[in-house]
Amino acid sequence: MERQPERTRQVLVDAAASLIAAGGPADAGLVNICRVAEVSRGALYHHFPSVAQLVGEVYRQARDRVDALACEAFQGERAGAPERFSVGLGVMLEADELVRAGMQVGPDGANGAVRLREEVLAGLRERIVAGAPEGVDMRGIADLAVVVTAGLVSLGHTDARWWDPGAAEGVWALVRPMFAVAGWLSGPPVPSGRGCCPAGVPQTSGGDRSCRG
């Protein structure tokens, strides 16, 4: 059974996420968060030393969810891994308010130069480059995957149709042959990224996201 302090803490996180997702990080101020969460300022400061640290927790929870998606996508069949991640990210953005909010902020709770969005795209590129067959330069095809994914993410904020799997898969169908030409299909297993457990080893659901077994 979830304890009351833990429930209140998550209510605050969800309130901040709701405000950021709807209007951007600037809307997640002290007064608005307390209003949406229906808690006092004292309750907020009991759980978080500052609003920035509360927003930072939105970032961390969103990062964990996106990391889990990336692990699942790249531990599966190699050929479609970048597409699976890109399409899955759109589905997650449409369905998960916390992820939509977290993508807009960084670990310090600020809407600065390095947000989760930039980290996610950089991580996608790194996975593809790291999974290149020996002697094959995958930087160009990795950049293409980033451009496609970034475009779908951005377009979805103005028209959620771009987050729909059908639309995203249609775009990927146009670029999929380029991955085959570049040699992606015949490469070695893709190295696990941040927060990934070895294939077949389940991950805990707690905040530390450790591997079971």
XYZ file of C-alpha atoms in Angstrom:
213
model
C 0.000 0.000 0.000
C 1.415 3.398 -0.967
C 2.174 5.611 2.022
C 0.690 9.116 2.233
C 4.020 11.029 2.008
C 4.968 9.094 -1.136
C 1.534 9.722 -2.623
C 1.752 13.465 -1.905
C 5.219 13.632 -3.438
C 3.973 11.991 -6.636
C 0.907 14.258 -6.711
C 3.296 17.218 -6.754
C 5.358 15.671 -9.551
C 2.239 14.958 -11.587
C 0.936 18.501 -11.021
C 4.192 20.039 -12.227
C 4.212 17.700 -15.232
C 0.646 18.640 -16.127
C 1.464 22.340 -16.088
C 4.656 21.930 -18.131
C 2.976 19.673 -20.683
C 0.120 22.147 -21.154
C 1.967 25.449 -21.147
C 5.708 24.950 -20.837
C 8.148 25.112 -17.928
C 7.311 28.746 -17.182
C 3.809 27.674 -16.093
C 5.194 25.373 -13.383
C 5.570 28.019 -10.693
C 5.023 27.583 -6.970
C 1.493 28.971 -6.882
C 0.269 27.009 -9.904
C 1.754 23.726 -8.719
C 0.211 24.054 -5.265
C -3.144 24.942 -6.824
C -3.189 21.962 -9.183
C -1.863 19.548 -6.549
C -4.221 20.997 -3.906
C -1.460 21.198 -1.322
C 0.055 24.023 0.708
C 3.391 25.670 0.004
C 4.667 24.101 3.199
C 3.756 20.648 1.885
C 5.665 21.286 -1.331
C 8.766 22.432 0.527
C 8.502 19.449 2.848
C 9.054 17.153 -0.121
C 11.262 19.344 -2.346
C 13.717 22.076 -1.299
C 12.760 24.132 -4.351
C 10.463 24.177 -7.348
C 13.522 23.566 -9.551
C 14.216 20.302 -7.727
C 10.574 19.284 -8.141
C 10.793 19.924 -11.883
C 14.075 18.017 -11.867
C 12.159 15.020 -10.548
C 9.789 15.323 -13.516
C 12.878 15.107 -15.726
C 14.222 12.043 -13.882
C 10.985 10.096 -14.018
C 10.530 10.911 -17.708
C 14.140 9.934 -18.421
C 13.629 6.550 -16.745
C 10.591 5.843 -18.913
C 12.339 6.843 -22.138
C 15.438 4.866 -21.167
C 13.281 1.774 -20.639
C 11.754 2.284 -24.092
C 15.211 2.561 -25.668
C 16.424 -0.568 -23.886
C 13.438 -2.535 -25.146
C 13.775 -1.218 -28.703
C 17.485 -1.932 -29.060
C 17.521 -5.275 -27.267
C 15.071 -6.632 -29.803
C 15.642 -7.567 -33.442
C 18.421 -5.340 -34.750
C 17.055 -4.283 -38.130
C 14.127 -2.239 -36.871
C 15.594 -0.977 -33.592
C 15.913 2.744 -34.474
C 12.455 2.756 -36.008
C 10.949 0.913 -33.024
C 12.396 3.485 -30.662
C 11.346 6.470 -32.772
C 7.783 5.227 -33.284
C 7.504 4.125 -29.653
C 8.655 7.544 -28.470
C 5.818 9.171 -30.368
C 3.297 6.800 -28.819
C 4.726 7.557 -25.381
C 4.625 11.306 -25.938
C 0.983 11.175 -26.952
C -0.079 8.978 -24.034
C 2.193 10.092 -21.194
C 1.904 13.640 -19.905
C 4.911 13.232 -17.638
C 7.162 12.304 -20.560
C 5.853 15.230 -22.626
C 6.782 17.514 -19.749
C 10.104 15.895 -18.920
C 11.342 16.188 -22.501
C 11.189 19.985 -22.105
C 13.457 20.305 -19.064
C 16.920 19.311 -17.887
C 18.202 17.569 -14.762
C 18.406 20.849 -12.864
C 14.754 21.582 -13.589
C 15.527 24.335 -16.082
C 14.526 24.797 -19.692
C 18.147 25.243 -20.708
C 20.342 24.190 -23.583
C 20.520 20.569 -22.455
C 17.049 19.146 -22.011
C 15.929 15.547 -21.928
C 14.915 15.949 -25.583
C 18.519 16.639 -26.578
C 19.802 13.816 -24.376
C 17.377 11.347 -25.949
C 18.376 12.293 -29.483
C 22.072 12.130 -28.611
C 21.536 8.720 -27.043
C 19.813 7.445 -30.183
C 22.754 8.581 -32.285
C 25.273 7.011 -29.916
C 23.519 3.638 -29.988
C 23.519 3.523 -33.775
C 27.162 4.607 -34.099
C 28.227 2.134 -31.394
C 26.387 -0.679 -33.176
C 28.178 -0.182 -36.481
C 29.820 -3.228 -38.090
C 33.603 -3.147 -37.871
C 35.067 -0.659 -40.303
C 31.688 0.891 -41.192
C 30.995 4.558 -40.473
C 27.398 4.877 -39.246
C 27.517 8.558 -38.359
C 25.565 9.643 -41.426
C 22.784 7.095 -40.950
C 22.711 7.912 -37.229
C 22.232 11.590 -38.074
C 19.368 10.617 -40.382
C 17.657 8.688 -37.577
C 18.019 11.711 -35.295
C 16.583 14.079 -37.914
C 13.566 11.825 -38.513
C 12.931 11.320 -34.805
C 13.420 14.989 -33.918
C 11.063 15.998 -36.705
C 8.328 13.619 -35.582
C 8.721 14.747 -31.960
C 8.482 18.431 -32.882
C 5.619 18.054 -35.356
C 3.609 16.079 -32.821
C 3.460 19.064 -30.484
C 1.420 20.975 -33.051
C -0.370 18.015 -34.636
C -0.562 14.800 -32.597
C -1.143 12.856 -35.817
C 2.646 12.727 -36.210
C 2.865 10.715 -32.990
C 0.475 8.128 -34.364
C 2.293 4.883 -35.256
C 0.768 4.806 -38.737
C 2.088 8.245 -39.676
C 5.501 7.654 -38.113
C 5.904 4.254 -39.745
C 5.001 5.819 -43.091
C 7.889 8.265 -42.734
C 10.252 5.509 -41.640
C 9.260 3.389 -44.639
C 10.871 6.045 -46.837
C 14.209 5.974 -45.009
C 14.316 2.293 -44.049
C 16.119 1.236 -47.279
C 18.970 3.617 -46.459
C 19.739 1.642 -43.308
C 20.081 -1.511 -45.369
C 22.394 0.203 -47.857
C 24.512 1.593 -45.003
C 25.063 -1.897 -43.600
C 23.052 -1.485 -40.400
C 21.174 -4.760 -40.867
C 24.301 -6.913 -40.761
C 26.078 -5.409 -37.773
C 26.825 -6.895 -34.333
C 24.451 -6.684 -31.360
C 23.865 -3.090 -30.309
C 25.537 -2.269 -26.965
C 23.140 -1.606 -24.075
C 22.748 2.031 -23.210
C 22.105 3.888 -19.969
C 19.939 2.010 -17.511
C 19.676 -1.166 -19.597
C 19.725 -4.614 -18.040
C 21.214 -7.563 -19.961
C 18.788 -9.213 -22.382
C 16.369 -11.455 -20.522
C 17.038 -9.858 -17.115
C 14.017 -7.913 -15.834
C 14.326 -4.472 -14.317
C 12.873 -3.345 -11.004
C 10.157 -0.723 -11.002
C 11.699 1.401 -8.264
C 13.523 4.689 -8.587
C 16.945 3.025 -8.745
C 15.924 0.980 -11.813
C 18.238 -1.893 -10.837
C 18.332 -5.277 -12.541
C 16.725 -8.297 -10.920
C 18.617 -11.520 -10.445
